[in-house]
XYZ file of C-alpha atoms in Angstrom:
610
model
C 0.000 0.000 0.000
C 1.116 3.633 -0.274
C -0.917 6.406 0.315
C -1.169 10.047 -1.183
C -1.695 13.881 0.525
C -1.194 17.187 -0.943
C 2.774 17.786 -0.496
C 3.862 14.244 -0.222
C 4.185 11.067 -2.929
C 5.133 7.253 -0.989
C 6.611 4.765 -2.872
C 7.380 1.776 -1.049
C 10.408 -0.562 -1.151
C 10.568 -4.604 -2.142
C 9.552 -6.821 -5.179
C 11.717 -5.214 -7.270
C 10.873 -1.212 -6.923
C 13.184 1.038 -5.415
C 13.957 1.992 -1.807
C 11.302 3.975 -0.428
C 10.967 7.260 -1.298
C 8.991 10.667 -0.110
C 8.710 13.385 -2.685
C 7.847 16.496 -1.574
C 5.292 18.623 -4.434
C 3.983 22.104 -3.931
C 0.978 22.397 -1.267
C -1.967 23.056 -3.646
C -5.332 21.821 -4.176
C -5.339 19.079 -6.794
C -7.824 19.886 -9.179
C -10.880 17.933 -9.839
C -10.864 14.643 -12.050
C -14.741 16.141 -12.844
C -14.051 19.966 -13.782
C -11.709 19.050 -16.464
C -13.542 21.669 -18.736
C -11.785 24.647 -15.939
C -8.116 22.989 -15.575
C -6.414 24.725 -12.637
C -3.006 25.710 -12.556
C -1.459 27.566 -10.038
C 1.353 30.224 -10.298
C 3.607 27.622 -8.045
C 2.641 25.013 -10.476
C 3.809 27.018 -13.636
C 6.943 27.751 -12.134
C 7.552 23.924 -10.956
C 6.419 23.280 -15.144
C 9.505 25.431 -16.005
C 12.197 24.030 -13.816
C 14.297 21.286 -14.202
C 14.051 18.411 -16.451
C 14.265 15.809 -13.324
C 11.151 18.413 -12.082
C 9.022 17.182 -14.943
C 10.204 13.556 -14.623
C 8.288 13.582 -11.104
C 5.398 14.738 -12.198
C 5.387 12.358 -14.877
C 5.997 9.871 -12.260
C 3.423 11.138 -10.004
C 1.133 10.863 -12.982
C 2.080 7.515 -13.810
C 1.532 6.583 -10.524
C -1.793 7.635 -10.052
C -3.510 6.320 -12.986
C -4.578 3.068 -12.297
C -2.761 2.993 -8.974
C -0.371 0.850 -9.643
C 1.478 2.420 -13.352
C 5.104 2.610 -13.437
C 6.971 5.892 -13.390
C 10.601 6.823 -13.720
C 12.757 3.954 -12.433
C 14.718 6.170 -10.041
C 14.356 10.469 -9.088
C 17.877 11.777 -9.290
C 19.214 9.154 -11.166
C 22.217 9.709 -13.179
C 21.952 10.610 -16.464
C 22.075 7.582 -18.877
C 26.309 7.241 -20.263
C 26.779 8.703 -23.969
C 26.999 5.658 -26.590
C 30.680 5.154 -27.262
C 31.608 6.595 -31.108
C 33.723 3.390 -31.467
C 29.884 1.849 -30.830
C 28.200 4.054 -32.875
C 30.424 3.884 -36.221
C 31.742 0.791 -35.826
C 32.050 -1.487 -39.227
C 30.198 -4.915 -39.511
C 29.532 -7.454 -42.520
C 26.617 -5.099 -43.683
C 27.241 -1.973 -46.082
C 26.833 1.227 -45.079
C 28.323 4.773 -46.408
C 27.160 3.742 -49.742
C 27.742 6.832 -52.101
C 27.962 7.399 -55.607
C 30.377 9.171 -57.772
C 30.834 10.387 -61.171
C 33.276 8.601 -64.119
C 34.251 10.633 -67.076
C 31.442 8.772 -68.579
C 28.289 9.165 -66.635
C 26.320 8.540 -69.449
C 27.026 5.234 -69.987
C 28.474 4.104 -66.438
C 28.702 4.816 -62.714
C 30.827 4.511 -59.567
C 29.792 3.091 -56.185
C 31.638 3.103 -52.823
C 30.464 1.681 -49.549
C 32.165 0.607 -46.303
C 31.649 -2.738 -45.230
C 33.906 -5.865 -43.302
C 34.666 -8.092 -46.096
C 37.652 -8.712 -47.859
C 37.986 -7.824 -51.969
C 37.374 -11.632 -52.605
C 34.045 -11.330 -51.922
C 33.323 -7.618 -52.465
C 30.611 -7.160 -54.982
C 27.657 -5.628 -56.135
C 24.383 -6.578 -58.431
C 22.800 -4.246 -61.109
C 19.526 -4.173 -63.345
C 17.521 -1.998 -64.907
C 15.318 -0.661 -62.380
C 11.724 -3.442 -62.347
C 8.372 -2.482 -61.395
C 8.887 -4.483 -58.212
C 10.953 -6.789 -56.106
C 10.760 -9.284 -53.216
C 8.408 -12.021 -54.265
C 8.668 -10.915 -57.607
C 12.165 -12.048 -58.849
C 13.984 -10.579 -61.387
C 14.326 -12.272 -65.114
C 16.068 -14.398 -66.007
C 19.458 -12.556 -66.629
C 18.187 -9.589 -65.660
C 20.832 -8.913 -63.108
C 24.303 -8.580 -63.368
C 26.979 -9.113 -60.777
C 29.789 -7.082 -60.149
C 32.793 -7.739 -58.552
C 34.653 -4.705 -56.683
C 38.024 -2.947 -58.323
C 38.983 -1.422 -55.323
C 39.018 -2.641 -51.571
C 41.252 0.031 -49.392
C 41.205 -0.558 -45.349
C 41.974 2.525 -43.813
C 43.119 2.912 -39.766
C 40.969 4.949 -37.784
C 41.188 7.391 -34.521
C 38.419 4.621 -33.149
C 40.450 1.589 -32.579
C 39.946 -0.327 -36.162
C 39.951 -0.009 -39.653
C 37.360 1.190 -41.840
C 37.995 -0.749 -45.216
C 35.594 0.729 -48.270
C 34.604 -1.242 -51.070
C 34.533 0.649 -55.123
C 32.365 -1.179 -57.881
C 32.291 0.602 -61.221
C 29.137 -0.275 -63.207
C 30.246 0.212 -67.161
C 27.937 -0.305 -70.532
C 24.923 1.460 -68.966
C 22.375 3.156 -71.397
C 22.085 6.435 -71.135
C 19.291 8.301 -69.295
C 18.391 4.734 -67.766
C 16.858 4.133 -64.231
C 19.397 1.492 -62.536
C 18.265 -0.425 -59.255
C 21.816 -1.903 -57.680
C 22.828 -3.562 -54.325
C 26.149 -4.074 -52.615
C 27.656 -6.557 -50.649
C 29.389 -9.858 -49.847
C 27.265 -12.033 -51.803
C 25.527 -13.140 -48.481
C 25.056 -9.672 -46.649
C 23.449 -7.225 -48.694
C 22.369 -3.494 -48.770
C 19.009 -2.760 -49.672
C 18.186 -1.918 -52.950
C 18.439 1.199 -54.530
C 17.833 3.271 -57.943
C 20.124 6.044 -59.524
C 19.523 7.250 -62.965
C 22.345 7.314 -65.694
C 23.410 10.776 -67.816
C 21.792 11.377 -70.352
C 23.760 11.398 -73.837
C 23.654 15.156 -74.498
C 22.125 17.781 -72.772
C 18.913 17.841 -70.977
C 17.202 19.599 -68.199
C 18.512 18.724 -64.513
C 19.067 19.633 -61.198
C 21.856 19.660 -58.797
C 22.509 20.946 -55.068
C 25.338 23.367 -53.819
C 26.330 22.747 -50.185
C 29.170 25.107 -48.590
C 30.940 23.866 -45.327
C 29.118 21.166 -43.271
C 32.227 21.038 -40.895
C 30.447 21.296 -37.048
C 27.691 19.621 -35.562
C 27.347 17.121 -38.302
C 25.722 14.961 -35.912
C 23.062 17.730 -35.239
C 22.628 20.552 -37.121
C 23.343 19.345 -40.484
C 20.922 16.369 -41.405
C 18.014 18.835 -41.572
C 19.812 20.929 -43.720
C 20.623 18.071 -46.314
C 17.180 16.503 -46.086
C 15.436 19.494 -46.779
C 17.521 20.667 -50.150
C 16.461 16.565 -50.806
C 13.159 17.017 -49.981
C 13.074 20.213 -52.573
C 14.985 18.525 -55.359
C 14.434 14.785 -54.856
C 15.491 14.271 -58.540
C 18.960 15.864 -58.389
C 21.594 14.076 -60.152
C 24.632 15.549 -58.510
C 25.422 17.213 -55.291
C 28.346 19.592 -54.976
C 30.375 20.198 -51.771
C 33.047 22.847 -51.810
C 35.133 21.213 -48.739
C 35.370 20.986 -45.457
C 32.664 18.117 -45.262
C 34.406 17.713 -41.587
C 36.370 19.413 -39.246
C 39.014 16.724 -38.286
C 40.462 15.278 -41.748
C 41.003 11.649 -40.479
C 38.344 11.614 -37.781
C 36.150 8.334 -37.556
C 33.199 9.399 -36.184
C 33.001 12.814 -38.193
C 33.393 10.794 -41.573
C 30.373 8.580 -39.702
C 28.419 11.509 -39.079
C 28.536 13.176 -42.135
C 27.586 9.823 -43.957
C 24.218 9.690 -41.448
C 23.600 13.390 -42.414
C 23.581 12.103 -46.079
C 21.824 8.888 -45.603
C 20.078 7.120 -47.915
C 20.763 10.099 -50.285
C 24.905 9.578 -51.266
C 23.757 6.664 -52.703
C 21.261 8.020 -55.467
C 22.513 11.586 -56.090
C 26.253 11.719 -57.667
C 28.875 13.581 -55.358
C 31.205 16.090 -56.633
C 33.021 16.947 -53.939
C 36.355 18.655 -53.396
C 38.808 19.443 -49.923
C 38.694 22.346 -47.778
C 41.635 22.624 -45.644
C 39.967 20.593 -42.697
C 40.129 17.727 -45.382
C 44.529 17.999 -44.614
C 46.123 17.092 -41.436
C 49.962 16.587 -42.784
C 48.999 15.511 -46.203
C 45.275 14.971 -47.582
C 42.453 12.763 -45.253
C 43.532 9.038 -45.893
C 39.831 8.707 -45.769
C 39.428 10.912 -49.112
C 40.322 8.448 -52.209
C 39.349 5.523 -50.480
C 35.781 7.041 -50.289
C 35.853 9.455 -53.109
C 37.319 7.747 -56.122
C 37.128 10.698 -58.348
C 38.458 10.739 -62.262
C 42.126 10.892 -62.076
C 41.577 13.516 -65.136
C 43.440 16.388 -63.547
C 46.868 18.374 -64.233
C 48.395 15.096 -63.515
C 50.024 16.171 -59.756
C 50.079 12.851 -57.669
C 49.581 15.356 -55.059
C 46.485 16.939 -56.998
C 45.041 12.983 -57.947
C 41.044 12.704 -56.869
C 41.404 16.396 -55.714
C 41.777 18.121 -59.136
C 39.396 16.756 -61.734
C 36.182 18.027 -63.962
C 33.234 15.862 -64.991
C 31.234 16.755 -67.834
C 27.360 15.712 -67.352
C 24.614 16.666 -69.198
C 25.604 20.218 -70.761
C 27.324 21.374 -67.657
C 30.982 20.933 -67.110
C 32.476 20.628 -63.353
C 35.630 21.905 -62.648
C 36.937 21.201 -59.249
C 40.358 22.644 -57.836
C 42.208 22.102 -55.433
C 42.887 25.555 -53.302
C 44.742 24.194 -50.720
C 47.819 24.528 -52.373
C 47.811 28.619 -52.936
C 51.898 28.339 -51.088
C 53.097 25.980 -53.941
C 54.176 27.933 -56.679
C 54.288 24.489 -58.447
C 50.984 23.236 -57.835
C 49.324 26.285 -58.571
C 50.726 27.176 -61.842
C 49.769 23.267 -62.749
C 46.230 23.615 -61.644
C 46.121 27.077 -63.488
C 47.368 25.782 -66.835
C 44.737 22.683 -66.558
C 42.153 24.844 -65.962
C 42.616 27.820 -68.528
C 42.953 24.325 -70.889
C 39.170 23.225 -69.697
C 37.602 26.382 -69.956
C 39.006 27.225 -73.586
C 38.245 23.741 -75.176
C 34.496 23.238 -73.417
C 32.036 21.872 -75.439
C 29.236 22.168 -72.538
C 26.926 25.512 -72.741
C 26.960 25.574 -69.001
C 30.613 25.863 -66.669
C 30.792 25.053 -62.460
C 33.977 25.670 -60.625
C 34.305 24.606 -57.126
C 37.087 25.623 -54.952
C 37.059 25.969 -51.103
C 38.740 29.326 -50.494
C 36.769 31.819 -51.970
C 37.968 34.521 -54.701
C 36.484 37.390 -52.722
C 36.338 36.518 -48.600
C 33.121 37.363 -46.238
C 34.450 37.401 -43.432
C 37.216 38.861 -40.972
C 40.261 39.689 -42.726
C 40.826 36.692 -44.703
C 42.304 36.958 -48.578
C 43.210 34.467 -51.488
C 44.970 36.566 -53.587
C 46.852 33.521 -55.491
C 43.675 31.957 -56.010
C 42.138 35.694 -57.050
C 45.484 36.411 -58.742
C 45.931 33.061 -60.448
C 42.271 31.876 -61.265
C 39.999 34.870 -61.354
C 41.217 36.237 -64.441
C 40.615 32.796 -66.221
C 37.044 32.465 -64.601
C 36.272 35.884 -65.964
C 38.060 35.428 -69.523
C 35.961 32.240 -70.169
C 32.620 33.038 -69.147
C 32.537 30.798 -66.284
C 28.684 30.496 -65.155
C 29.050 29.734 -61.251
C 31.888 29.714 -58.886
C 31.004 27.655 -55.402
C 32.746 27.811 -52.502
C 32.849 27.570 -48.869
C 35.436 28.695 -46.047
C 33.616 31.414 -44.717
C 30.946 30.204 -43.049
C 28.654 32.938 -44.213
C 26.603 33.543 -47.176
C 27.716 36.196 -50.098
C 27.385 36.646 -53.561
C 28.462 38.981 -56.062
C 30.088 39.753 -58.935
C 32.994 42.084 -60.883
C 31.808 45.969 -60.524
C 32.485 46.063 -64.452
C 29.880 43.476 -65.505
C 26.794 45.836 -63.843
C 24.282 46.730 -66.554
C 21.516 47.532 -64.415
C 20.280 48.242 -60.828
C 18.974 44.412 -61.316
C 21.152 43.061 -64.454
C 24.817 41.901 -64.892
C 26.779 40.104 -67.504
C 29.737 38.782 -65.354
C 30.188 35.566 -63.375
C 28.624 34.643 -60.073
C 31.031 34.308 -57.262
C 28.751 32.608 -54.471
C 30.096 31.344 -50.937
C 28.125 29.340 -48.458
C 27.551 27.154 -45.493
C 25.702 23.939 -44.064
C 27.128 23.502 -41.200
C 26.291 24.940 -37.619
C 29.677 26.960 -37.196
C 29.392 30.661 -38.207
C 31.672 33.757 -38.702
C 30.712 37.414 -38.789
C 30.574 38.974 -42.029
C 33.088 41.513 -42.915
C 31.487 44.193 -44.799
C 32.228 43.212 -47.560
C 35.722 44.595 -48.285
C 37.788 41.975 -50.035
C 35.127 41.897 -53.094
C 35.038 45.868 -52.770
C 38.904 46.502 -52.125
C 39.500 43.831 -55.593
C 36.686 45.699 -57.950
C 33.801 43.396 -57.056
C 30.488 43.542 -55.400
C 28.213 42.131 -52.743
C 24.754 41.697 -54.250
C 23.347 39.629 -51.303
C 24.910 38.182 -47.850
C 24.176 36.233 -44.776
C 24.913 36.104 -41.409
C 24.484 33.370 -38.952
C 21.894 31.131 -41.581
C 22.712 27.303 -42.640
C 21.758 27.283 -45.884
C 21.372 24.962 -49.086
C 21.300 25.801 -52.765
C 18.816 24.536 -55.674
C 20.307 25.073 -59.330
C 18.270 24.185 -62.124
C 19.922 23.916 -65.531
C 18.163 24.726 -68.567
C 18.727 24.937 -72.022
C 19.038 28.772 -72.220
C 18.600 29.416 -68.452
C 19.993 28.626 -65.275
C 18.188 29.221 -62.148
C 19.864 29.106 -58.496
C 17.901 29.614 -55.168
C 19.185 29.657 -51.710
C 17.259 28.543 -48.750
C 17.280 28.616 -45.221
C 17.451 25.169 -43.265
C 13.661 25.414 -42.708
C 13.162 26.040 -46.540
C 12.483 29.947 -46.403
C 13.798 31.572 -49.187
C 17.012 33.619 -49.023
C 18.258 34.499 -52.816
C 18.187 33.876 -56.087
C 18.803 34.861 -59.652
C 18.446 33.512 -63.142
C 21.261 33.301 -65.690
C 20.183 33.666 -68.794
C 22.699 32.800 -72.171
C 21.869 32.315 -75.524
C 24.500 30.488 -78.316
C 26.920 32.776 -78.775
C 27.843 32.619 -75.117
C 26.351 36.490 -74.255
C 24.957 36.099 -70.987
C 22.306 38.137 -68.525
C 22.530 37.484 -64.459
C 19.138 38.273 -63.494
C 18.195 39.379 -60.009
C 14.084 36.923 -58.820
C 11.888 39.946 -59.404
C 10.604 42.005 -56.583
C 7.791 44.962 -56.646
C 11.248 47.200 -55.317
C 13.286 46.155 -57.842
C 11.291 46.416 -60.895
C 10.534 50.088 -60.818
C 12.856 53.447 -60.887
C 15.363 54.965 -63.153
C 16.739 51.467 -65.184
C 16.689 52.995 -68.229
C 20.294 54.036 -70.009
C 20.412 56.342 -72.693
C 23.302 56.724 -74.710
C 23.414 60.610 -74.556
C 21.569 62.869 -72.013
C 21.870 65.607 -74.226
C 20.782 65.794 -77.396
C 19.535 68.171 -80.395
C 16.117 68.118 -81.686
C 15.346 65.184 -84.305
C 18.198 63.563 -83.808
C 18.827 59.835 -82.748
C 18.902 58.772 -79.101
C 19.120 55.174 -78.511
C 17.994 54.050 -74.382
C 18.578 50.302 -73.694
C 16.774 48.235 -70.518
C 17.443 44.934 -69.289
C 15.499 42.903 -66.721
C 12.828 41.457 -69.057
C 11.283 37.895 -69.975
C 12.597 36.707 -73.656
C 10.279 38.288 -75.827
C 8.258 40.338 -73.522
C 6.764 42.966 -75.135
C 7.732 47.109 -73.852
C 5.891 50.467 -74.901
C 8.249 53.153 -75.300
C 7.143 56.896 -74.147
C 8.088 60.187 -73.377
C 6.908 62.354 -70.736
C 7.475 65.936 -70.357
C 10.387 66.088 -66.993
C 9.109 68.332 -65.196
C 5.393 67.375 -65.549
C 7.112 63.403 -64.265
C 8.673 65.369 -61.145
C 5.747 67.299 -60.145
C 3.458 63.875 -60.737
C 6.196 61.576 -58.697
C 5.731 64.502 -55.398
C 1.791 64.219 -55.757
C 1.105 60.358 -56.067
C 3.042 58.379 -53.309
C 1.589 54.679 -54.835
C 4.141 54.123 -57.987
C 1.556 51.628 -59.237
C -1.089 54.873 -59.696
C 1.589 56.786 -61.218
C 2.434 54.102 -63.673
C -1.427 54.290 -64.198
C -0.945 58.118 -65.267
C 1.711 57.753 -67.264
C 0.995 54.540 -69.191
C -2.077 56.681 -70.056
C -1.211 60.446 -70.528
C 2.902 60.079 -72.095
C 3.472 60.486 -75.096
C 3.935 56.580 -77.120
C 6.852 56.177 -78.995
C 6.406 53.088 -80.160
C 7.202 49.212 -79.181
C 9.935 47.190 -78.435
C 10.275 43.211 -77.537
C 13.280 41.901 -75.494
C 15.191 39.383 -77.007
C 16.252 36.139 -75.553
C 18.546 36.895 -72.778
C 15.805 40.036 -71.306
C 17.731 42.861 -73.038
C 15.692 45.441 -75.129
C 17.818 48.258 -77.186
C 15.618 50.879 -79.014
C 16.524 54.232 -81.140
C 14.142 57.233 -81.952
C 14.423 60.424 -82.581
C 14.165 63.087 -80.046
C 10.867 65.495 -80.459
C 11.327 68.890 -82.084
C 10.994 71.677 -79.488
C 9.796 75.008 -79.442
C 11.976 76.420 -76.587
C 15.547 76.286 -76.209
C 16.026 73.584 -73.741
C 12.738 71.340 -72.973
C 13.776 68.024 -71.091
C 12.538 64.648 -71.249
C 12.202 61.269 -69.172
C 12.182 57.965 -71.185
C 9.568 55.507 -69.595
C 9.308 51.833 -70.573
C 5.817 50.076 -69.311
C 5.791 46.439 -69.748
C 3.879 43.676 -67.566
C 6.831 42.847 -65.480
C 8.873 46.287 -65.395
C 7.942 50.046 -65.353
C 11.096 51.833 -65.609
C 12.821 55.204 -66.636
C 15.891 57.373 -67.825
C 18.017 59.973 -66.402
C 16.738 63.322 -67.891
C 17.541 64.075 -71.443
C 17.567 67.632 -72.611
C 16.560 68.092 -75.931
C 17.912 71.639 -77.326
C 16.830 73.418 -80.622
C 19.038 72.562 -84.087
């Protein structure tokens, strides 16, 4: 028996409970099991609700207790807390795969790479592969339907946890292209479940792919949301990019572990292109990296640079990834520079990624790359390059070379973007090392784990970044056509699609002769209605209506039409018309271009008498 009052809770010793115990709660009237339409809490109780977690554990055990009489609570109040799990537990190896990832060939098209860690030897190392079937388990495959696959590479490496870590590479060859695959891996005996990846296609077509910067800290914690929500978003990606620093001890055990739980079930659907951040060296490169990352050995040729240094073309896009960790080897640097001004000028892909770790223009503190600026910017700009990812920062900023601005919301130059996963953050910087080296910051971020979304299309190329809880954060479009010319398009906004946008090629300029104002911004083909308004009529009508959208009202009805212009395929619109004749000696002008997406104008023009 044990008995209950107000302030006191019994619980008695023998047949197998624990040594009696008297907890003391706060003196208040319970309420009653009958009023439960009028709960009553009182301000004691609230406070007791906010304390400690062993607090709440005795209520719950006081509640466990009283229902039925006889319900179990906690085992013990004041217990100590329950021991962590040992890593060596947690990551240790057994017969069945795990870390199973993919990664590109040279030939992604027409075959694929698979890595996975498991405790078998090479003998028996294998994998089985068939075009992916409408179902499995009772239903078997055909006859011949799957192929078996022995392993090429079996590579035990030591760990910090007490044992090796040995990782299995199959490479699946004379795939068709643009072909769902389902494959397993294993021992013959202990198998990983099934799963499906889809080959290259043979030339371009629409895809998707996902930019990650640093993962680095709390990989365990902070990052698996991260990574399943940019899955969740994209679930058909074919590659994922990481621009280094994946961990932040290069030959750590359980970090490697953790990162590969982050992933999950993901590494081995989506492609990884991944390349080192300096965390990824600890007296020479992670002996983790090759094992598990059996890139194309397609780079300058450095055994230092082997698996670090490579580019794989897939689908229209070519990926460049360098190694930055080099920038005080004059040796490897020039090596890496020559291969890469090499890829870039004989690139039969529309599209061009490079990935690097330390970024061309630095976000935060005081940090600078000038060998990688120095050595590598001028190529990225020379070539066109589309997107440069990196990490190192462990902040978000993007931005571009002060010369390529065409517009308040248009530029022509490439995108210089730096990001991070993981849960470790700097403070941003102000922006000074794109500023001080003649670039700009068009957007940054402070404090944010973020993912990014690129879709590649045939003319366009869209990239988003989100917030770990999927809230947007930036984005642009890249538009290019086939001749290479190129737009960098800021996502629309009601701000940015009104004011003066418009250039003119001459603010001055006689009566009936040519003036030529060009606007960028626009959809391919959208169709703009050139006017004129009188300038001082446009300032006195700006100081009355506050709303723009009533003032675009007035003026799309009351200027003066010039006529009608439609953007061409990368958003750029260029038009030429001759100025009005005037009656006094100086009359000025605004030029105002009303479309369904943009209402925009000029600087004032002055139009004098001949």
């Amino acid at each position: 028996m044990f008995t209950w009052r107000p302030g006191d809770l019994h619980v008695p010793a023998g047949r197998g409970w624990v040594n009696a115990v008297t907890c003391r709660a706060p003196r208040t009237e319970l309420p009653s099991f009958t009023d439960r339409k009028k709960p009553h809490v009182s301000n004691e109780r609230k406070i007791w609700l906010k304390g400690s977690t062993q607090a709440r554990l005795a209520i719950a055990g006081v509640g466990a207790l009283l229902v039925g009489g006889i319900a179990f609570g906690p085992v013990a109040f004041g217990a100590a807390a329950p021991p962590r799990y040992p890593a060596a537990e947690i990551h240790k190896p057994s017969p069945m795969p795990d870390r199973v990832i993919l990664t590109p060939t040279t030939t992604p098209a027409t075959s694929q790479k698979v890595t996975w860690r498991a405790e078998t030897t090479a003998e028996f190392a294998q994998a089985e592969i068939l075009e992916s079937p409408k179902a499995l388990g009772q239903v078997l495959p055909a006859a011949g339907a799957v192929t078996n696959v022995k392993a090429v590479a079996s590579t035990p490496v030591n760990t910090t946890l007490g044992y090796a870590s040995t990782y299995h590479t199959v490479e699946f060859t004379g795939l068709k292209a643009n072909t769902r695959y389902t494959y397993r891996v294993g021992d013959g005996t202990n198998w990983s479940e099934w799963t499906d990846f889809t080959t290259a296609a043979a030339d371009f077509q629409p895809f998707s792919f996902i930019y990650y910067g640093d993962a680095q800290n709390y990989i365990d914690s902070a990052v698996p949301r991260v990574f399943r929500q940019a899955f969740a978003e994209r679930p058909q990606a074919k590659v994922i990019v990481n621009a280094g620093d994946l961990i932040d001890s290069a030959n750590s055990e359980e970090q490697w572990g953790q990162w590969y739980k982050a992933g999950g079930f993901i590494d081995g659907q989506v492609n990884n292109v991944s390349i080192p951040g300096n965390h990824e060296y600890s007296s020479g490169l992670s002996t983790f990296w090759r094992p598990q990352f059996p890139y194309p050995d397609n780079g300058p040729g450095n055994p230092e640079l082997k698996q670090t240094a490579y580019y794989v073309d897939y689908q229209g896009v070519r990926f460049i990834g360098l190694d930055s960790n080099y920038q005080s080897n004059a040796t490897l640097m020039a090596s890496q520079t020559a291969w890469l001004e090499n890829l870039l000028k004989n690139n039969p892909n529309k599209w061009t990624v490079v990935t690097f770790h330390h970024p061309v223009y630095s976000t935060t503190g005081t940090r600078n790359n000038p060998q990688v600026r120095d050595q590598w910017g001028p190529l990225l700009e020379k070539y066109g390059v589309d997107l440069v990812l990196q990490g190192h920062d462990h902040s978000y900023g993007r931005g571009n070379a002060k010369t390529a601005r065409k517009s308040a919301t248009v530029h022509n130059g490439v995108v210089y973007v730096v990001s991070v996963s993981g849960g470790k953050m700097y403070a941003l910087n102000n922006g000074e090392n794109w500023t001080g080296n003649g670039a700009e910051v068009v957007s940054k971020g402070q404090d944010v784990q973020l993912y990014q979304l690129i879709d590649v299309d045939k003319g366009q190329l869209r990239f988003e970044a989100r917030y770990a809880n999927g809230q947007h954060h930036d984005g642009f479009l890249v538009r290019k056509n086939d001749k290479g010319e190129r737009t960098v398009n800021e996502i629309r906004t009601e701000q940015n699609t009104t004011g003066e946008q418009v250039a003119v090629d001459k603010t001055t300029v006689r009566s009936r002769e040519d003036i030529t104002v060009s606007a960028y911004g626009y959809d391919p083909g959208e169709k703009v209605a050139v006017f004129l308004r009188d300038a001082d009529q446009a300032k006195d009508e700006r100081a009355r209506v506050r709303d723009w959208r009533d003032l675009w009202k007035l003026w799309d009805r009351d200027s003066s039409l010039v006529g009608f212009r439609t953007a061409d395929e990368l958003g750029r619109l260029t038009y030429t018309f001759k100025a009005p004749s005037v009656s006094r000696k100086d009359e000025t002008y605004v030029v105002y271009l009303s479309s369904e997406h943009q209402k925009i104008t000029s600087p004032v023009v002055t139009v004098t008498k001949k």
